[in-house]
CSV table of C-alpha atoms in Angstrom, one decimal:
chain,number,residue,atom,x,y,z
C,1,MET,CA,113.5,63.7,116.7
C,2,ASN,CA,111.4,60.7,115.5
C,3,THR,CA,110.9,61.9,112.0
C,4,PRO,CA,110.0,59.6,109.0
C,5,ALA,CA,113.5,60.1,107.7
C,6,ALA,CA,115.0,59.0,111.0
C,7,ARG,CA,112.8,56.0,111.3
C,8,GLU,CA,113.1,54.7,107.8
C,9,GLY,CA,116.1,56.3,106.2
C,10,ALA,CA,118.9,56.1,108.8
C,11,GLY,CA,121.9,58.0,107.6
C,12,ALA,CA,119.8,60.0,105.2
C,13,PRO,CA,118.3,62.8,107.3
C,14,ASP,CA,117.9,65.2,104.3
C,15,TYR,CA,115.5,62.9,102.5
C,16,LEU,CA,111.7,63.0,103.1
C,17,VAL,CA,111.4,59.3,104.0
C,18,SER,CA,114.4,57.4,102.7
C,19,ARG,CA,116.8,57.2,99.8
C,20,ARG,CA,114.9,54.2,98.4
C,21,ALA,CA,111.5,55.9,98.6
C,22,ALA,CA,112.9,59.1,97.1
C,23,TRP,CA,114.4,57.4,94.1
C,24,PHE,CA,111.3,55.3,93.6
C,25,ALA,CA,109.3,58.6,93.6
C,26,TYR,CA,111.7,60.1,91.1
C,27,ALA,CA,111.6,57.1,88.8
C,28,MET,CA,107.8,57.1,88.7
C,29,THR,CA,107.6,60.9,88.3
C,30,ILE,CA,110.1,61.0,85.3
C,31,ALA,CA,108.3,57.9,83.7
C,32,LEU,CA,105.1,59.9,83.7
C,33,MET,CA,106.9,62.9,82.4
C,34,LEU,CA,108.0,60.8,79.4
C,35,MET,CA,104.4,59.7,78.8
C,36,ASP,CA,103.2,63.2,79.2
C,37,TYR,CA,105.4,64.4,76.3
C,38,ILE,CA,105.0,61.3,74.2
C,39,ASP,CA,101.2,61.8,74.2
C,40,ARG,CA,101.7,65.5,73.6
C,41,GLN,CA,104.2,65.3,70.7
C,42,VAL,CA,103.2,62.1,68.9
C,43,ILE,CA,101.0,64.2,66.7
C,44,VAL,CA,103.8,66.2,65.0
C,45,SER,CA,105.0,63.2,63.0
C,46,LEU,CA,101.4,62.7,61.8
C,47,PHE,CA,101.1,66.1,60.2
C,48,PRO,CA,102.1,65.0,56.7
C,49,TYR,CA,99.5,62.2,56.8
C,50,MET,CA,96.8,64.4,58.3
C,51,LYS,CA,97.5,67.2,55.7
C,52,ARG,CA,97.1,64.7,52.9
C,53,ASP,CA,94.0,62.9,54.3
C,54,TRP,CA,92.1,65.8,55.8
C,55,HIS,CA,93.5,68.8,53.7
C,56,LEU,CA,94.3,70.9,56.8
C,57,SER,CA,96.1,74.2,56.7
C,58,ASP,CA,99.3,74.7,58.6
C,59,SER,CA,97.6,77.0,61.1
C,60,GLN,CA,95.0,74.2,61.8
C,61,LEU,CA,97.8,71.6,62.3
C,62,GLY,CA,99.7,74.0,64.6
C,63,SER,CA,96.5,74.5,66.6
C,64,LEU,CA,96.4,70.7,67.4
C,65,VAL,CA,99.7,71.1,69.2
C,66,SER,CA,98.9,74.5,70.7
C,67,VAL,CA,95.5,73.6,72.2
C,68,VAL,CA,97.2,71.2,74.6
C,69,SER,CA,99.4,74.0,76.0
C,70,VAL,CA,96.5,76.3,76.3
C,71,THR,CA,94.4,73.9,78.4
C,72,VAL,CA,97.5,73.0,80.4
C,73,ALA,CA,98.0,76.7,81.2
C,74,LEU,CA,94.4,77.3,82.2
C,75,GLY,CA,94.2,74.2,84.4
C,76,ALA,CA,97.6,74.4,86.0
C,77,LEU,CA,96.8,76.8,88.9
C,78,PRO,CA,93.6,75.0,90.2
C,79,VAL,CA,95.4,71.7,90.1
C,80,ALA,CA,98.5,73.0,91.8
C,81,LEU,CA,96.4,74.6,94.6
C,82,PHE,CA,94.6,71.3,95.2
C,83,ALA,CA,97.9,69.4,95.2
C,84,ASP,CA,99.7,71.7,97.5
C,85,ARG,CA,96.9,71.6,100.1
C,86,VAL,CA,95.6,68.0,99.7
C,87,SER,CA,97.6,65.3,98.0
C,88,ARG,CA,100.3,65.5,95.4
C,89,VAL,CA,100.4,61.8,94.7
C,90,ARG,CA,96.7,61.3,94.1
C,91,SER,CA,96.6,64.5,92.0
C,92,ILE,CA,99.4,63.2,89.7
C,93,ALA,CA,97.7,59.7,89.4
C,94,ALA,CA,94.4,61.3,88.4
C,95,MET,CA,96.1,63.7,85.9
C,96,ALA,CA,97.9,60.8,84.2
C,97,ALA,CA,94.7,58.8,83.9
C,98,VAL,CA,92.9,61.6,82.3
C,99,TRP,CA,95.5,62.6,79.7
C,100,SER,CA,96.2,59.0,78.8
C,101,ALA,CA,92.5,58.2,78.3
C,102,ALA,CA,92.1,61.4,76.2
C,103,THR,CA,95.0,60.4,74.0
C,104,LEU,CA,93.5,57.0,73.5
C,105,SER,CA,90.2,58.6,72.4
C,106,CYS,CA,92.0,60.6,69.6
C,107,MET,CA,92.2,57.4,67.5
C,108,PHE,CA,88.5,57.3,67.2
C,109,MET,CA,88.0,60.9,66.0
C,110,ARG,CA,86.9,61.4,62.4
C,111,GLY,CA,87.0,65.2,62.0
C,112,TYR,CA,89.1,68.2,62.8
C,113,GLY,CA,86.8,69.6,65.4
C,114,ALA,CA,86.4,66.4,67.3
C,115,LEU,CA,90.2,65.8,67.3
C,116,LEU,CA,90.8,69.4,68.5
C,117,ALA,CA,88.4,68.8,71.4
C,118,ALA,CA,90.1,65.5,72.3
C,119,ARG,CA,93.5,67.1,72.2
C,120,SER,CA,92.2,69.9,74.6
C,121,LEU,CA,91.3,67.1,77.1
C,122,VAL,CA,94.9,65.8,76.8
C,123,GLY,CA,96.1,69.2,78.0
C,124,LEU,CA,93.5,69.4,80.7
C,125,GLY,CA,94.8,66.1,82.1
C,126,GLU,CA,98.4,67.3,81.9
C,127,ALA,CA,97.6,70.6,83.6
C,128,GLY,CA,99.8,71.1,86.6
C,129,TYR,CA,101.8,67.9,86.2
C,130,GLY,CA,105.2,69.6,85.7
C,131,SER,CA,104.8,72.0,88.7
C,132,VAL,CA,103.3,69.3,91.0
C,133,GLY,CA,105.9,66.7,90.0
C,134,ALA,CA,108.7,69.2,90.4
C,135,ALA,CA,107.5,70.1,93.9
C,136,LEU,CA,107.2,66.5,94.9
C,137,ILE,CA,110.8,65.8,93.7
C,138,ALA,CA,112.1,68.9,95.5
C,139,SER,CA,110.6,67.8,98.8
C,140,HIS,CA,111.8,64.2,98.6
C,141,PHE,CA,115.5,65.1,98.1
C,142,PRO,CA,118.0,67.3,99.9
C,143,GLY,CA,118.5,70.8,98.5
C,144,ARG,CA,122.0,70.0,97.2
C,145,LEU,CA,120.5,67.6,94.6
C,146,ARG,CA,117.5,69.7,93.6
C,147,ALA,CA,118.8,71.6,90.6
C,148,VAL,CA,120.3,68.6,88.8
C,149,LEU,CA,117.3,66.3,89.6
C,150,LEU,CA,114.9,68.9,88.3
C,151,ALA,CA,117.0,69.3,85.2
C,152,GLY,CA,116.8,65.6,84.7
C,153,PHE,CA,113.0,65.7,85.3
C,154,PHE,CA,112.4,68.4,82.7
C,155,ALA,CA,114.9,66.8,80.3
C,156,CYS,CA,112.5,63.9,80.2
C,157,ALA,CA,110.1,66.2,78.5
C,158,SER,CA,112.6,66.4,75.6
C,159,VAL,CA,113.2,62.6,75.7
C,160,GLY,CA,109.4,62.0,75.7
C,161,SER,CA,109.2,64.3,72.7
C,162,VAL,CA,111.8,62.3,70.9
C,163,LEU,CA,110.0,59.1,71.6
C,164,GLY,CA,106.7,60.6,70.6
C,165,VAL,CA,108.1,61.8,67.2
C,166,LEU,CA,109.7,58.4,66.6
C,167,LEU,CA,106.7,56.3,67.6
C,168,GLY,CA,104.3,58.5,65.6
C,169,GLY,CA,106.2,58.1,62.4
C,170,PHE,CA,106.9,54.4,62.9
C,171,ILE,CA,103.2,53.5,63.8
C,172,ALA,CA,101.7,55.7,61.1
C,173,ALA,CA,103.8,54.1,58.4
C,174,ARG,CA,102.6,50.6,59.3
C,175,TRP,CA,99.1,50.9,60.8
C,176,GLY,CA,97.8,54.4,60.0
C,177,TRP,CA,98.2,57.6,61.8
C,178,GLN,CA,95.0,57.1,64.0
C,179,ALA,CA,96.6,54.0,65.5
C,180,ALA,CA,99.5,56.0,66.9
C,181,PHE,CA,97.2,57.7,69.4
C,182,GLY,CA,95.9,54.4,70.7
C,183,LEU,CA,99.2,52.7,71.1
C,184,VAL,CA,100.8,55.5,73.1
C,185,GLY,CA,97.8,56.1,75.4
C,186,VAL,CA,97.8,52.7,77.2
C,187,PRO,CA,101.1,52.8,79.1
C,188,GLY,CA,100.1,56.0,80.9
C,189,LEU,CA,97.0,54.4,82.3
C,190,VAL,CA,99.2,51.6,83.8
C,191,LEU,CA,101.7,54.1,85.3
C,192,ALA,CA,98.8,56.2,86.8
C,193,ALA,CA,97.7,53.2,88.8
C,194,LEU,CA,101.3,52.3,90.0
C,195,TYR,CA,101.9,56.0,91.0
C,196,LEU,CA,99.6,55.5,94.0
C,197,LEU,CA,102.5,53.6,95.6
C,198,VAL,CA,104.7,56.8,95.8
C,199,ARG,CA,105.0,58.4,99.3
C,200,ASP,CA,103.5,61.8,99.6
C,201,TYR,CA,104.9,64.7,101.6
C,202,GLU,CA,103.4,66.7,104.4
C,203,THR,CA,101.6,69.9,103.8
C,204,VAL,CA,103.7,72.8,104.9
C,205,ARG,CA,102.2,75.2,107.3
C,206,LEU,CA,101.5,78.6,105.8
C,207,THR,CA,101.5,82.1,107.1
C,208,PRO,CA,98.1,83.7,107.5
C,209,VAL,CA,98.7,85.7,104.3
C,210,LEU,CA,99.4,82.6,102.3
C,211,GLN,CA,96.6,80.7,103.9
C,212,ARG,CA,94.1,83.3,102.7
C,213,ALA,CA,95.8,83.4,99.3
C,214,THR,CA,95.3,79.7,98.6
C,215,ARG,CA,91.6,79.4,99.5
C,216,SER,CA,90.5,79.6,95.8
C,217,SER,CA,91.9,80.2,92.3
C,218,ALA,CA,90.7,83.8,92.4
C,219,ASP,CA,92.5,84.4,95.7
C,220,ALA,CA,95.6,82.7,94.4
C,221,ALA,CA,95.5,84.8,91.2
C,222,ARG,CA,95.4,88.0,93.2
C,223,HIS,CA,98.3,86.7,95.4
C,224,ILE,CA,100.3,85.7,92.3
C,225,VAL,CA,100.0,89.3,90.9
C,226,GLN,CA,101.3,90.6,94.2
C,227,ALA,CA,104.0,88.0,94.2
C,228,LEU,CA,105.1,88.8,90.7
C,229,THR,CA,105.1,92.5,91.7
C,230,ARG,CA,107.3,91.8,94.7
C,231,SER,CA,109.6,89.3,93.1
C,232,ARG,CA,110.9,90.9,90.0
C,233,THR,CA,113.1,87.8,89.5
C,234,MET,CA,110.1,85.5,89.2
C,235,LEU,CA,108.3,87.8,86.8
C,236,TRP,CA,111.3,88.2,84.4
C,237,VAL,CA,112.3,84.5,84.6
C,238,CYS,CA,108.7,83.6,83.6
C,239,ILE,CA,108.8,85.9,80.7
C,240,GLY,CA,112.2,84.7,79.5
C,241,GLY,CA,111.4,81.1,79.9
C,242,ALA,CA,108.2,81.4,77.9
C,243,ALA,CA,109.9,83.4,75.1
C,244,GLN,CA,112.6,80.8,74.6
C,245,LEU,CA,110.0,78.0,74.6
C,246,VAL,CA,108.3,79.8,71.6
C,247,VAL,CA,111.5,78.9,69.7
C,248,VAL,CA,111.8,75.4,71.0
C,249,SER,CA,108.1,74.5,70.4
C,250,ALA,CA,108.1,76.0,66.9
C,251,VAL,CA,111.2,74.1,65.7
C,252,TRP,CA,110.3,70.8,67.2
C,253,SER,CA,106.6,70.8,66.1
C,254,TRP,CA,107.4,71.6,62.5
C,255,MET,CA,110.7,69.7,62.0
C,256,PRO,CA,109.1,66.6,60.5
C,257,SER,CA,107.1,68.7,58.1
C,258,PHE,CA,110.1,70.9,57.2
C,259,LEU,CA,112.1,67.8,56.3
C,260,ASP,CA,109.3,66.4,54.3
C,261,ARG,CA,108.4,69.5,52.3
C,262,VAL,CA,111.6,71.4,52.0
C,263,GLN,CA,114.2,68.6,51.9
C,264,GLY,CA,112.0,66.0,50.3
C,265,VAL,CA,112.5,63.4,53.0
C,266,PRO,CA,109.8,60.7,53.2
C,267,PRO,CA,107.5,61.1,56.4
C,268,GLU,CA,108.8,58.0,58.3
C,269,GLN,CA,112.5,59.0,57.7
C,270,ALA,CA,111.6,62.6,58.5
C,271,SER,CA,110.3,61.6,61.9
C,272,ARG,CA,113.5,59.8,62.7
C,273,GLN,CA,115.7,62.7,61.7
C,274,ALA,CA,113.4,65.1,63.6
C,275,ALA,CA,113.8,62.9,66.6
C,276,LEU,CA,117.5,63.3,66.4
C,277,VAL,CA,117.0,67.1,66.5
C,278,VAL,CA,114.8,66.8,69.6
C,279,LEU,CA,117.4,64.4,71.2
C,280,CYS,CA,120.1,67.0,70.8
C,281,GLY,CA,117.8,69.4,72.7
C,282,ALA,CA,117.3,66.8,75.5
C,283,PHE,CA,121.0,66.4,75.9
C,284,GLY,CA,121.6,70.1,75.7
C,285,SER,CA,119.0,70.8,78.5
C,286,VAL,CA,121.0,68.6,80.9
C,287,VAL,CA,124.4,70.0,79.8
C,288,TRP,CA,123.5,73.6,80.0
C,289,GLY,CA,121.6,73.1,83.3
C,290,ALA,CA,124.8,71.9,84.8
C,291,VAL,CA,126.8,74.7,83.3
C,292,ALA,CA,124.3,77.3,84.6
C,293,ASP,CA,124.3,75.8,88.1
C,294,ARG,CA,128.1,75.8,88.2
C,295,ALA,CA,128.3,79.4,87.0
C,296,GLY,CA,125.9,80.4,89.8
C,297,LYS,CA,127.7,78.8,92.7
C,298,ARG,CA,129.7,81.8,93.7
C,299,ARG,CA,127.5,84.5,92.2
C,300,PRO,CA,123.8,83.6,91.7
C,301,GLY,CA,123.3,86.2,88.9
C,302,ALA,CA,125.9,84.5,86.7
C,303,ARG,CA,123.4,81.6,86.2
C,304,LEU,CA,121.1,84.0,84.4
C,305,HIS,CA,123.9,85.7,82.5
C,306,VAL,CA,124.9,82.3,81.0
C,307,MET,CA,121.3,81.6,80.0
C,308,ALA,CA,121.0,85.0,78.3
C,309,LEU,CA,124.2,84.3,76.3
C,310,LEU,CA,123.1,80.8,75.2
C,311,CYS,CA,119.7,82.2,74.0
C,312,LEU,CA,121.6,84.6,71.7
C,313,VAL,CA,123.7,81.8,70.4
C,314,SER,CA,120.6,79.7,69.6
C,315,LEU,CA,119.2,82.7,67.7
C,316,ALA,CA,122.3,83.0,65.6
C,317,VAL,CA,122.6,79.3,64.8
C,318,LEU,CA,118.9,78.6,64.1
C,319,SER,CA,118.4,81.8,62.0
C,320,THR,CA,121.4,80.9,59.9
C,321,ALA,CA,120.2,77.2,59.6
C,322,PHE,CA,116.7,78.0,58.3
C,323,GLY,CA,117.5,81.3,56.6
C,324,ALA,CA,120.7,80.4,54.7
C,325,GLY,CA,121.5,76.8,55.5
C,326,ALA,CA,120.1,75.4,52.2
C,327,ALA,CA,123.0,77.1,50.4
C,328,PHE,CA,125.4,74.7,52.2
C,329,GLY,CA,123.4,71.6,51.3
C,330,ALA,CA,120.9,69.5,53.1
C,331,GLN,CA,123.3,67.7,55.4
C,332,ALA,CA,125.0,70.9,56.5
C,333,GLN,CA,121.6,72.5,57.1
C,334,PHE,CA,120.5,69.6,59.2
C,335,ALA,CA,123.7,69.7,61.3
C,336,LEU,CA,123.2,73.4,62.0
C,337,ILE,CA,119.6,72.8,63.0
C,338,ALA,CA,120.7,70.0,65.4
C,339,ALA,CA,123.4,72.3,66.9
C,340,GLY,CA,120.7,75.0,67.4
C,341,SER,CA,118.5,72.5,69.1
C,342,PHE,CA,121.3,71.5,71.4
C,343,VAL,CA,121.6,75.2,72.6
C,344,MET,CA,118.0,76.4,72.5
C,345,THR,CA,116.9,74.2,75.5
C,346,CYS,CA,119.4,75.9,77.8
C,347,THR,CA,116.7,77.4,80.0
C,348,VAL,CA,114.6,74.2,80.7
C,349,GLY,CA,116.1,73.2,84.0
C,350,PRO,CA,117.5,76.4,85.4
C,351,VAL,CA,114.3,78.5,85.2
C,352,SER,CA,112.4,76.0,87.4
C,353,ALA,CA,115.2,75.9,90.0
C,354,ILE,CA,115.3,79.7,90.0
C,355,VAL,CA,111.6,80.0,90.6
C,356,ILE,CA,111.7,77.5,93.5
C,357,ASP,CA,114.6,79.5,94.9
C,358,VAL,CA,112.6,82.7,95.2
C,359,ILE,CA,109.2,81.4,96.5
C,360,HIS,CA,107.8,80.2,99.9
C,361,PRO,CA,108.4,76.5,100.4
C,362,GLY,CA,104.8,75.9,101.4
C,363,VAL,CA,103.5,76.9,97.9
C,364,ARG,CA,106.2,75.5,95.7
C,365,ALA,CA,103.7,73.7,93.5
C,366,THR,CA,101.5,76.7,93.3
C,367,GLY,CA,104.4,79.0,92.6
C,368,SER,CA,105.8,76.6,90.0
C,369,SER,CA,102.4,76.6,88.3
C,370,VAL,CA,102.8,80.3,87.6
C,371,LEU,CA,105.9,79.4,85.6
C,372,ALA,CA,104.0,76.6,84.0
C,373,LEU,CA,101.2,79.0,83.0
C,374,PHE,CA,103.7,81.4,81.3
C,375,GLN,CA,105.6,78.6,79.6
C,376,ASN,CA,102.5,76.9,78.3
C,377,LEU,CA,100.2,79.9,77.4
C,378,PHE,CA,102.9,82.3,76.2
C,379,GLY,CA,105.5,79.8,75.1
C,380,LEU,CA,104.5,76.3,74.0
C,381,ALA,CA,101.1,77.3,72.8
C,382,LEU,CA,102.3,80.3,70.8
C,383,GLY,CA,105.2,78.6,69.0
C,384,PRO,CA,103.4,76.0,66.8
C,385,VAL,CA,100.4,78.1,65.9
C,386,LEU,CA,102.5,81.3,65.1
C,387,ALA,CA,104.8,79.2,62.9
C,388,GLY,CA,101.7,77.7,61.3
C,389,PHE,CA,100.2,81.1,60.5
C,390,ALA,CA,103.6,82.4,59.2
C,391,SER,CA,104.0,79.3,57.1
C,392,ASP,CA,100.6,79.8,55.5
C,393,ALA,CA,101.6,83.4,54.6
C,394,TRP,CA,105.4,83.1,53.7
C,395,GLY,CA,106.2,79.3,53.5
C,396,LEU,CA,107.5,77.0,56.2
C,397,GLU,CA,111.2,77.7,55.7
C,398,ALA,CA,110.8,81.5,56.1
C,399,ALA,CA,108.6,81.0,59.1
C,400,LEU,CA,111.2,78.9,60.9
C,401,ALA,CA,113.9,81.4,60.1
C,402,TRP,CA,112.0,84.2,61.9
C,403,MET,CA,110.8,82.3,65.0
C,404,PRO,CA,114.2,82.2,66.7
C,405,CYS,CA,113.9,86.0,67.1
C,406,PHE,CA,112.0,85.4,70.3
C,407,ALA,CA,115.3,84.4,71.9
C,408,LEU,CA,116.1,88.2,72.0
C,409,LEU,CA,113.2,88.7,74.3
C,410,ALA,CA,114.4,85.8,76.4
C,411,ALA,CA,117.9,87.1,76.8
C,412,ALA,CA,116.7,90.6,77.8
C,413,ALA,CA,114.4,89.1,80.4
C,414,PHE,CA,117.1,87.0,82.0
C,415,LEU,CA,119.6,89.9,82.1
C,416,THR,CA,116.9,91.9,83.9
C,417,ALA,CA,116.2,89.1,86.4
C,418,ALA,CA,119.9,88.7,87.2
C,419,ARG,CA,119.7,92.1,89.0
C,420,THR,CA,117.3,91.0,91.7
C,421,TYR,CA,117.9,87.2,91.9
C,422,ALA,CA,120.2,87.2,95.0
C,423,ALA,CA,118.0,89.6,96.9
C,424,ASP,CA,114.8,87.6,96.2
C,425,MET,CA,116.4,84.4,97.0
C,426,GLY,CA,117.5,85.8,100.4
C,427,ARG,CA,113.9,86.8,101.2
C,428,ALA,CA,112.6,83.4,100.4
C,429,ALA,CA,115.2,81.8,102.7
C,430,GLU,CA,113.9,83.9,105.6
C,431,VAL,CA,110.9,81.5,106.2
C,432,PRO,CA,111.1,80.5,109.9
C,433,ALA,CA,112.5,77.0,110.3
C,434,ALA,CA,109.8,76.0,112.8
C,435,ASP,CA,107.2,76.4,110.0
C,436,LEU,CA,108.9,73.7,107.9
C,437,PRO,CA,108.8,69.9,108.2
C,438,HIS,CA,112.1,68.2,108.9
C,439,PRO,CA,113.4,67.5,105.4
C,440,LEU,CA,112.6,71.1,104.2
C,441,ARG,CA,114.4,72.5,107.3
C,442,ALA,CA,117.5,70.5,106.3
C,443,ALA,CA,117.2,71.6,102.7
C,444,GLN,CA,116.9,75.3,103.8
C,445,ALA,CA,120.0,74.9,106.0
């Protein structure tokens, strides 16, 4: 068969075009994932400066992080629908241009309301990026590499968060906190233009049911409700993934402020120490993704059992760190928090791979956007603002001691999903091979 892979990637029939094109697409996609989270997380290192200059409450500060996740959640489905049926590459380039320009504009805002509006535009630009980027990666590479590559892709969110925290503290200490937004916004604009060189993948033919379901956001929403009802695995994985991200987002968003207020660490040094905590989480997401994949090779449900156990471990470590860690001294408390961060990102890669396993290949981006909606609206958006409200009421240390309790919900959801994972994965694999382009047929086989 004279497929693109056969013409340009001899010896690599499982790749969409060629190994070289696939790895270029992967490099560009993870570079933009880094910029996505640098722009999203740069603000957390600026909290001590903003609180001092603008006299903001913790709930207001938390809202500046949460509003990005809210607009990401609201925009993810329409963007993914467009990308699945039209162009993934042009969609990603446009998204990157919007969020980068919005970040750049934050440096010119002179009031809380204007900054909140600009931050919402950052989220609007980032809407759908994770799901569309994951779908593009999944279609460029053979199935045997998908889980580890997706784990690496989503680990870049953690690395981007590390860089955002570091850069925010470094820039703010030298040129003022407003300048931090300007300096991190420019690289994304450059990458958005270069992304147009990435090769796109063919639109997968849909069944009549799926064709009707993807005509509009309203039709897609109805189909999603039906899909969640049919695929119990997808429903519970979405709930579990979101619940664990409440813990992750709360700890990472408030770590610089915790170190500044509770341990008395100066803001710039606090940003460096907080970046180490985030870096532990980035490393942990890759390690635990590999562990979960290995556990699920013989028995798929074991992947979810491992995730549930790790969520409970993160609850125990983090609750001890914030609730009683001060009794052991500042260094021991910090070490416990870093250990908790290493474990709490255990779900980042596996949940995306599991969702892709149980949905139709023709709507991978749209299906992944459902996970993105849950993760952003009920996970990343809730963590910072809930911790902010709790901090205003009880103090920051007490708030962070209670937030890990969401890991209990995550563990229960993953244990429930394990019961139906193998059956739902089997149904998704029954898509007729004739309906798939060549690389996806190979991946399915």
